[in-house]
Coordinates of N, CA, C and O in Angstrom, one line a residue:
S1 N -3.9 0.2 7.1 CA -2.5 0.5 7.6 C -2.2 -0.3 8.8 O -3.0 -0.3 9.8
S2 N -1.1 -1.1 8.8 CA -0.9 -2.0 9.8 C 0.2 -1.4 10.8 O 0.5 -1.9 11.9
G3 N 0.6 -0.3 10.5 CA 1.7 0.3 11.3 C 1.2 1.1 12.7 O 2.0 1.3 13.6
I4 N 0.0 1.5 12.6 CA -0.5 2.1 13.9 C -1.7 1.4 14.3 O -2.2 0.4 13.8
N5 N -2.2 1.8 15.5 CA -3.3 1.1 16.1 C -4.5 1.0 15.3 O -5.2 2.0 15.0
A6 N -4.9 -0.1 14.8 CA -6.0 -0.3 13.9 C -7.4 0.0 14.6 O -8.3 0.4 13.9
E7 N -7.5 -0.2 15.9 CA -8.7 0.1 16.6 C -9.1 1.6 16.5 O -10.2 1.9 16.3
Y8 N -8.0 2.4 16.6 CA -8.2 3.8 16.5 C -8.9 4.2 15.1 O -9.7 5.0 15.0
G9 N -8.2 3.7 14.1 CA -8.8 3.9 12.7 C -10.2 3.3 12.5 O -11.0 4.0 11.9
D10 N -10.5 2.2 13.1 CA -11.9 1.6 13.0 C -12.8 2.6 13.7 O -14.0 2.8 13.2
A11 N -12.4 3.0 14.9 CA -13.4 4.0 15.7 C -13.6 5.3 14.8 O -14.7 5.8 14.8
R12 N -12.6 5.8 14.1 CA -12.7 7.0 13.3 C -13.6 6.7 12.2 O -14.4 7.6 11.7
L13 N -13.5 5.5 11.5 CA -14.4 5.2 10.4 C -15.9 5.1 10.9 O -16.7 5.6 10.2
K14 N -16.1 4.6 12.0 CA -17.5 4.5 12.6 C -17.9 5.8 12.9 O -19.2 6.1 12.7
Q15 N -17.1 6.7 13.4 CA -17.5 8.1 13.7 C -17.9 8.8 12.5 O -18.9 9.6 12.5
Y16 N -17.0 8.7 11.5 CA -17.4 9.4 10.2 C -18.7 8.9 9.6 O -19.5 9.7 9.1
K17 N -19.0 7.6 9.6 CA -20.2 7.0 9.1 C -21.4 7.5 9.9 O -22.4 7.9 9.3
H18 N -21.2 7.6 11.2 CA -22.3 8.1 12.0 C -22.6 9.6 11.8 O -23.7 10.0 11.7
T19 N -21.6 10.4 11.6 CA -21.7 11.9 11.4 C -22.2 12.2 10.1 O -23.0 13.0 9.9
H20 N -21.7 11.5 9.0 CA -22.0 11.8 7.6 C -23.0 11.0 7.0 O -23.5 11.2 5.9
G21 N -23.4 9.9 7.6 CA -24.3 9.0 7.0 C -23.9 8.2 5.7 O -24.7 7.7 5.0
K22 N -22.6 8.0 5.6 CA -22.0 7.3 4.5 C -20.6 6.8 4.9 O -20.0 7.3 5.8
D23 N -20.1 5.8 4.1 CA -18.8 5.3 4.3 C -17.7 6.4 3.9 O -18.0 7.2 3.0
M24 N -16.6 6.4 4.6 CA -15.5 7.3 4.3 C -14.8 6.8 3.0 O -14.6 5.6 2.7
S25 N -14.7 7.9 2.1 CA -13.9 7.6 0.8 C -12.5 7.3 1.0 O -12.0 7.6 2.1
C26 N -11.9 6.7 0.0 CA -10.4 6.4 0.1 C -9.6 7.7 0.2 O -8.7 7.7 1.1
E27 N -10.0 8.7 -0.4 CA -9.3 10.0 -0.4 C -9.5 10.6 1.1 O -8.5 11.2 1.6
A28 N -10.6 10.5 1.6 CA -10.9 11.0 3.0 C -10.1 10.3 4.0 O -9.5 10.9 4.9
M29 N -10.0 9.0 3.8 CA -9.2 8.2 4.7 C -7.8 8.5 4.7 O -7.1 8.6 5.6
A30 N -7.2 8.8 3.4 CA -5.9 9.2 3.2 C -5.6 10.5 4.0 O -4.6 10.6 4.7
Q31 N -6.5 11.4 3.8 CA -6.4 12.7 4.5 C -6.4 12.5 6.1 O -5.6 13.2 6.8
M32 N -7.3 11.7 6.5 CA -7.4 11.4 8.0 C -6.2 10.9 8.5 O -5.6 11.3 9.6
L33 N -5.6 9.9 7.8 CA -4.2 9.3 8.3 C -3.2 10.3 8.3 O -2.3 10.4 9.2
S34 N -3.1 11.2 7.2 CA -2.2 12.2 7.1 C -2.2 13.2 8.4 O -1.2 13.5 9.0
A35 N -3.5 13.6 8.7 CA -3.6 14.5 9.9 C -3.2 13.7 11.2 O -2.6 14.4 12.1
T36 N -3.6 12.5 11.3 CA -3.2 11.7 12.5 C -1.7 11.7 12.6 O -1.1 11.9 13.7
L37 N -1.0 11.4 11.6 CA 0.5 11.3 11.6 C 1.2 12.7 11.9 O 2.1 12.8 12.6
Y38 N 0.5 13.8 11.2 CA 1.1 15.1 11.4 C 0.9 15.6 12.8 O 1.8 16.3 13.3
Y39 N -0.1 15.2 13.5 CA -0.5 15.5 14.8 C 0.7 15.0 15.7 O 1.0 15.7 16.7
R40 N 1.3 13.9 15.4 CA 2.3 13.3 16.1 C 3.7 13.6 15.5 O 4.7 13.0 15.8
R41 N 3.9 14.7 14.9 CA 5.1 15.0 14.1 C 6.4 15.2 15.0 O 7.4 14.9 14.7
F42 N 6.1 15.7 16.3 CA 7.3 15.9 17.2 C 7.7 14.6 17.9 O 8.8 14.5 18.3
F43 N 6.8 13.6 18.0 CA 7.1 12.3 18.5 C 6.4 11.3 17.6 O 5.4 10.7 17.9
P44 N 6.9 11.2 16.3 CA 6.2 10.4 15.3 C 6.2 8.9 15.6 O 6.9 8.4 16.4
Y45 N 5.3 8.2 14.9 CA 5.1 6.7 15.1 C 6.2 6.0 14.5 O 6.5 4.8 14.7
W46 N 7.0 6.6 13.5 CA 8.1 6.0 12.8 C 7.7 4.7 12.1 O 8.2 3.7 12.2
V47 N 6.6 4.9 11.3 CA 6.1 3.8 10.4 C 5.8 4.5 9.0 O 5.7 5.6 8.9
Y48 N 5.9 3.6 8.1 CA 5.6 4.0 6.7 C 4.3 3.3 6.3 O 4.3 2.2 6.0
N49 N 3.3 4.1 6.2 CA 1.9 3.6 5.9 C 1.5 3.7 4.5 O 2.1 4.5 3.7
M50 N 0.6 2.9 4.2 CA 0.0 2.9 2.8 C -1.6 2.8 3.0 O -2.0 2.1 3.9
V51 N -2.3 3.5 2.1 CA -3.7 3.4 2.1 C -4.0 3.0 0.6 O -3.6 3.6 -0.3
A52 N -4.8 2.0 0.4 CA -5.1 1.5 -0.9 C -6.6 1.2 -1.0 O -7.2 0.7 0.0
G53 N -7.2 1.5 -2.1 CA -8.6 1.2 -2.3 C -9.1 1.7 -3.6 O -8.3 1.7 -4.6
V54 N -10.4 2.0 -3.7 CA -11.0 2.3 -5.0 C -11.6 3.8 -4.7 O -12.3 4.0 -3.7
D55 N -11.3 4.8 -5.6 CA -11.8 6.1 -5.4 C -13.2 6.2 -5.8 O -13.9 5.3 -6.2
N56 N -13.7 7.4 -5.7 CA -15.1 7.7 -6.0 C -15.5 7.5 -7.5 O -16.7 7.4 -7.8
N57 N -14.4 7.5 -8.3 CA -14.6 7.3 -9.8 C -14.5 5.9 -10.1 O -14.5 5.5 -11.4
G58 N -14.2 4.9 -9.2 CA -14.1 3.5 -9.5 C -12.7 3.1 -9.9 O -12.5 2.0 -10.4
K59 N -11.8 4.0 -9.8 CA -10.4 3.7 -10.2 C -9.5 3.5 -8.9 O -9.7 4.0 -7.8
G60 N -8.6 2.5 -9.0 CA -7.8 2.1 -7.9 C -6.8 3.2 -7.5 O -6.4 4.1 -8.3
C61 N -6.6 3.3 -6.2 CA -5.7 4.4 -5.7 C -4.8 3.8 -4.6 O -5.2 3.0 -3.9
V62 N -3.6 4.3 -4.6 CA -2.7 4.0 -3.6 C -2.1 5.3 -3.0 O -1.7 6.2 -3.8
F63 N -2.1 5.5 -1.7 CA -1.5 6.6 -1.1 C -0.3 6.1 -0.1 O -0.5 5.2 0.7
S64 N 0.8 6.7 -0.3 CA 2.0 6.4 0.5 C 2.3 7.6 1.5 O 2.2 8.8 1.0
Y65 N 2.9 7.3 2.6 CA 3.2 8.4 3.6 C 4.6 8.3 4.1 O 5.3 7.3 4.1
D66 N 5.1 9.4 4.6 CA 6.3 9.5 5.4 C 5.9 9.5 6.9 O 4.7 9.5 7.1
P67 N 6.8 9.3 7.8 CA 6.4 9.3 9.2 C 5.6 10.5 9.8 O 5.0 10.3 10.8
V68 N 5.7 11.6 9.2 CA 5.1 12.8 9.7 C 3.8 13.2 8.9 O 3.3 14.3 9.1
G69 N 3.4 12.4 8.1 CA 2.1 12.6 7.4 C 2.1 13.1 6.0 O 1.0 13.3 5.4
S70 N 3.2 13.4 5.4 CA 3.2 13.9 4.0 C 2.8 12.6 3.2 O 3.3 11.6 3.4
Y71 N 2.0 12.9 2.2 CA 1.5 11.7 1.4 C 1.4 12.1 0.0 O 1.3 13.3 -0.3
E72 N 1.3 11.1 -0.9 CA 1.0 11.3 -2.3 C 0.3 10.1 -2.9 O 0.4 9.0 -2.4
R73 N -0.4 10.4 -4.0 CA -1.2 9.3 -4.6 C -0.3 8.7 -5.7 O 0.3 9.5 -6.4
E74 N -0.2 7.4 -5.7 CA 0.6 6.8 -6.8 C -0.1 5.6 -7.4 O -1.2 5.1 -6.9
S75 N 0.4 5.1 -8.4 CA -0.2 3.9 -9.1 C 0.2 2.5 -8.3 O -0.5 1.7 -8.3
Y76 N 1.4 2.6 -7.7 CA 1.9 1.5 -7.0 C 2.9 1.9 -6.1 O 3.6 3.0 -6.3
R77 N 3.3 1.1 -5.1 CA 4.4 1.5 -4.1 C 4.7 0.3 -3.3 O 3.9 -0.5 -2.9
A78 N 6.0 0.3 -2.9 CA 6.5 -0.7 -1.9 C 6.9 0.1 -0.7 O 7.6 1.1 -0.8
C79 N 6.6 -0.5 0.5 CA 7.3 0.1 1.7 C 7.7 -1.1 2.6 O 7.2 -2.2 2.4
G80 N 8.4 -0.8 3.6 CA 8.9 -1.8 4.5 C 10.4 -2.0 4.3 O 11.1 -1.4 3.5
S81 N 10.9 -3.1 4.9 CA 12.3 -3.4 4.9 C 12.9 -3.7 3.6 O 14.1 -3.4 3.3
A82 N 12.1 -4.3 2.7 CA 12.7 -4.7 1.4 C 12.2 -3.7 0.3 O 12.4 -4.1 -0.9
S83 N 11.7 -2.6 0.7 CA 11.2 -1.7 -0.3 C 12.4 -1.2 -1.4 O 12.0 -1.0 -2.4
A84 N 13.6 -1.2 -0.9 CA 14.7 -0.8 -1.7 C 15.0 -1.8 -2.8 O 15.6 -1.5 -3.8
I85 N 14.6 -3.0 -2.5 CA 14.7 -4.1 -3.5 C 13.5 -4.2 -4.4 O 13.7 -4.4 -5.6
I86 N 12.3 -4.1 -3.8 CA 11.1 -4.3 -4.5 C 10.7 -3.1 -5.4 O 10.3 -3.4 -6.6
Q87 N 10.9 -1.8 -5.0 CA 10.5 -0.7 -5.8 C 11.1 -0.6 -7.1 O 10.4 -0.3 -8.0
P88 N 12.4 -0.8 -7.3 CA 13.0 -0.7 -8.6 C 12.4 -1.7 -9.6 O 12.2 -1.5 -10.8
L89 N 12.1 -2.9 -9.1 CA 11.4 -4.0 -9.9 C 10.0 -3.6 -10.3 O 9.6 -3.8 -11.5
L90 N 9.3 -3.1 -9.4 CA 7.9 -2.5 -9.7 C 8.0 -1.4 -10.8 O 7.2 -1.3 -11.7
D91 N 9.0 -0.5 -10.5 CA 9.1 0.6 -11.5 C 9.4 0.1 -12.9 O 8.8 0.6 -13.9
N92 N 10.3 -0.9 -13.0 CA 10.6 -1.5 -14.3 C 9.5 -2.2 -14.9 O 9.1 -2.1 -16.1
Q93 N 8.8 -3.1 -14.1 CA 7.8 -4.0 -14.7 C 6.4 -3.5 -14.7 O 5.7 -3.9 -15.7
L94 N 6.1 -2.6 -13.8 CA 4.7 -2.1 -13.8 C 4.7 -0.7 -14.4 O 3.7 -0.3 -15.1
G95 N 5.8 0.1 -14.1 CA 5.8 1.5 -14.6 C 6.5 1.7 -15.9 O 6.5 2.8 -16.4
Y96 N 7.1 0.6 -16.4 CA 7.9 0.6 -17.6 C 8.9 1.7 -17.7 O 9.3 2.3 -18.6
K97 N 9.5 1.9 -16.5 CA 10.6 3.0 -16.4 C 11.9 2.3 -16.8 O 12.1 1.1 -16.6
N98 N 12.8 3.1 -17.4 CA 14.1 2.7 -17.8 C 14.1 1.6 -18.8 O 14.9 0.7 -18.9
Q99 N 13.0 1.6 -19.7 CA 12.9 0.7 -20.8 C 12.7 1.5 -22.1 O 12.0 2.6 -22.0
S100 N 13.3 1.0 -23.2 CA 13.1 1.7 -24.5 C 12.4 0.8 -25.4 O 12.5 -0.4 -25.3
N101 N 11.5 1.4 -26.3 CA 10.8 0.7 -27.2 C 9.9 -0.4 -26.7 O 9.9 -1.5 -27.1
V102 N 9.2 -0.1 -25.6 CA 8.2 -0.9 -25.0 C 6.9 -0.4 -25.1 O 6.6 0.8 -25.0
D103 N 5.9 -1.3 -25.3 CA 4.5 -0.9 -25.4 C 3.9 -1.0 -24.0 O 3.8 -2.3 -23.6
P104 N 3.5 0.0 -23.4 CA 2.9 -0.1 -22.0 C 1.5 -0.6 -22.0 O 0.6 0.2 -21.7
T105 N 1.3 -1.8 -22.4 CA 0.0 -2.4 -22.4 C -0.4 -2.8 -21.0 O 0.4 -3.2 -20.3
P106 N -1.7 -2.7 -20.7 CA -2.1 -3.1 -19.4 C -1.9 -4.6 -19.1 O -2.0 -5.4 -20.1
L107 N -1.5 -4.9 -18.0 CA -1.2 -6.3 -17.7 C -2.4 -7.0 -17.0 O -3.2 -6.4 -16.4
S108 N -2.5 -8.3 -17.3 CA -3.6 -9.0 -16.8 C -3.5 -9.2 -15.2 O -2.4 -9.0 -14.6
R109 N -4.6 -9.4 -14.5 CA -4.6 -9.6 -13.1 C -3.7 -10.7 -12.6 O -3.0 -10.6 -11.7
D110 N -3.8 -11.8 -13.4 CA -3.0 -13.0 -13.0 C -1.5 -12.7 -13.3 O -0.6 -13.1 -12.5
R111 N -1.2 -12.0 -14.3 CA 0.3 -11.6 -14.6 C 0.9 -10.7 -13.4 O 1.9 -10.9 -13.0
V112 N 0.1 -9.8 -13.0 CA 0.5 -8.9 -12.0 C 0.7 -9.7 -10.6 O 1.6 -9.5 -10.0
R113 N -0.3 -10.6 -10.4 CA -0.3 -11.3 -9.1 C 1.0 -12.2 -9.2 O 1.7 -12.2 -8.1
N114 N 1.2 -12.9 -10.2 CA 2.5 -13.7 -10.3 C 3.8 -12.9 -10.2 O 4.7 -13.4 -9.7
M115 N 3.7 -11.7 -10.8 CA 4.9 -10.9 -10.8 C 5.2 -10.4 -9.4 O 6.4 -10.5 -9.0
V116 N 4.2 -10.0 -8.7 CA 4.4 -9.5 -7.3 C 4.8 -10.7 -6.4 O 5.7 -10.5 -5.6
R117 N 4.3 -11.9 -6.6 CA 4.7 -13.0 -5.9 C 6.2 -13.3 -6.1 O 7.0 -13.5 -5.2
D118 N 6.6 -13.3 -7.4 CA 8.0 -13.5 -7.7 C 8.9 -12.5 -7.1 O 10.0 -12.8 -6.7
I119 N 8.5 -11.2 -7.2 CA 9.4 -10.2 -6.7 C 9.5 -10.3 -5.2 O 10.7 -10.1 -4.7
F120 N 8.5 -10.6 -4.5 CA 8.6 -10.8 -3.0 C 9.5 -12.0 -2.7 O 10.1 -12.0 -1.7
A121 N 9.4 -13.1 -3.5 CA 10.2 -14.3 -3.3 C 11.6 -13.9 -3.5 O 12.5 -14.3 -2.6
A122 N 12.0 -13.1 -4.4 CA 13.3 -12.6 -4.6 C 13.8 -11.8 -3.5 O 14.9 -11.9 -2.9
A123 N 13.0 -10.9 -3.0 CA 13.3 -10.0 -1.9 C 13.4 -10.8 -0.6 O 14.3 -10.5 0.3
S124 N 12.7 -11.9 -0.4 CA 12.8 -12.6 0.8 C 14.1 -13.4 1.0 O 14.5 -13.7 2.1
E125 N 14.7 -13.7 -0.2 CA 16.0 -14.3 -0.1 C 17.2 -13.3 0.2 O 18.2 -13.8 0.5
R126 N 16.9 -12.0 0.0 CA 18.0 -11.0 0.2 C 17.8 -10.2 1.4 O 18.6 -9.4 1.8
D127 N 16.5 -10.2 2.0 CA 16.2 -9.4 3.2 C 15.7 -10.3 4.3 O 14.7 -10.9 4.2
I128 N 16.4 -10.3 5.4 CA 16.2 -11.2 6.5 C 14.8 -10.8 7.2 O 14.3 -11.6 7.9
Y129 N 14.4 -9.5 7.1 CA 13.2 -9.1 7.7 C 11.9 -9.3 6.9 O 10.9 -9.1 7.5
T130 N 12.1 -9.7 5.7 CA 10.8 -10.1 4.9 C 10.3 -11.4 5.4 O 11.2 -12.4 5.5
G131 N 9.1 -11.5 5.6 CA 8.6 -12.8 6.2 C 8.5 -14.0 5.3 O 9.2 -14.0 4.2
D132 N 7.9 -15.1 5.8 CA 7.9 -16.3 5.1 C 6.8 -16.5 4.1 O 6.7 -17.5 3.4
E133 N 5.9 -15.5 4.0 CA 4.8 -15.5 3.1 C 4.4 -14.1 2.7 O 4.7 -13.2 3.4
V134 N 3.7 -14.0 1.6 CA 3.3 -12.8 1.1 C 1.8 -12.8 1.0 O 1.2 -13.8 0.6
E135 N 1.0 -11.8 1.5 CA -0.4 -11.7 1.3 C -0.6 -10.6 0.2 O -0.3 -9.4 0.4
I136 N -1.2 -11.0 -0.9 CA -1.6 -10.2 -2.0 C -3.1 -9.9 -2.0 O -3.8 -10.9 -2.1
S137 N -3.5 -8.6 -1.9 CA -4.9 -8.2 -1.9 C -5.1 -7.5 -3.2 O -4.4 -6.5 -3.5
I138 N -6.1 -7.9 -4.0 CA -6.5 -7.3 -5.2 C -7.9 -6.5 -4.9 O -8.8 -7.2 -4.6
I139 N -7.8 -5.2 -5.0 CA -8.9 -4.4 -4.7 C -9.6 -3.9 -6.0 O -8.9 -3.2 -6.7
D140 N -10.8 -4.1 -6.2 CA -11.5 -3.4 -7.3 C -13.0 -3.1 -6.8 O -13.3 -3.2 -5.6
A141 N -13.8 -2.6 -7.7 CA -15.1 -2.2 -7.4 C -16.0 -3.3 -6.8 O -17.0 -3.1 -6.1
K142 N -15.7 -4.5 -7.1 CA -16.4 -5.7 -6.6 C -16.1 -6.1 -5.2 O -16.8 -6.8 -4.5
G143 N -14.9 -5.7 -4.7 CA -14.5 -6.0 -3.4 C -13.0 -6.2 -3.3 O -12.2 -5.8 -4.2
V144 N -12.7 -7.1 -2.3 CA -11.2 -7.4 -2.1 C -11.0 -8.9 -2.2 O -11.7 -9.7 -1.6
E145 N -10.0 -9.3 -3.0 CA -9.6 -10.8 -3.1 C -8.2 -10.9 -2.6 O -7.3 -10.2 -3.0
T146 N -8.1 -11.7 -1.6 CA -6.8 -11.8 -0.8 C -6.3 -13.2 -1.0 O -7.1 -14.2 -0.8
Q147 N -5.1 -13.4 -1.3 CA -4.4 -14.7 -1.4 C -3.0 -14.6 -0.7 O -2.4 -13.6 -0.7
R148 N -2.7 -15.7 -0.1 CA -1.4 -15.9 0.6 C -0.5 -16.9 -0.2 O -1.0 -17.9 -0.6
F149 N 0.8 -16.5 -0.3 CA 1.7 -17.4 -1.0 C 2.9 -17.5 -0.1 O 3.4 -16.6 0.3
P150 N 3.4 -18.8 0.0 CA 4.7 -19.0 0.8 C 5.9 -18.5 0.0 O 5.8 -18.5 -1.2
L151 N 6.9 -17.9 0.7 CA 8.1 -17.4 0.1 C 9.3 -18.3 0.3 O 10.0 -18.5 -0.6
R152 N 9.4 -18.7 1.5 CA 10.5 -19.7 1.8 C 10.1 -21.0 2.3 O 9.0 -21.1 2.9
S153 N 10.8 -22.0 2.0 CA 10.5 -23.3 2.5 C 11.6 -23.9 3.4 O 11.6 -25.0 3.7
D154 N 12.6 -23.0 3.8 CA 13.6 -23.5 4.7 C 13.4 -23.2 6.1 O 12.7 -22.6 6.5

């Protein structure tokens, strides 16, 4: 989560590992962030966080939040200034929403990476707050693979 102080989160992860003798699960991390945001509900951080990782069953998970800590697990999610542009495209292309007679076959890793890059390139042309590059992280049981792609060349 980049919206709040990362050092605080790192300290809590180390404290959890010391107390429990194991790394914090993605679900536990999601609950911890929810409690942290809820604690500040009267003076919220006003950020929209996401936690992504691999759950205890080896399946990918994404948790999205509102500023006061309510969260839900989803298959995919966009947040930030261009989320109103990006989320409908993700819904259509990844979630197969608002499509008829379509076979929801799993997409390859390269296809999803290219799709996300193209969606962000389109969003960067319409939203002035979207940066000049996108960093795409693919998280699986083997680890995290991160790539950066330029969006604008002007």
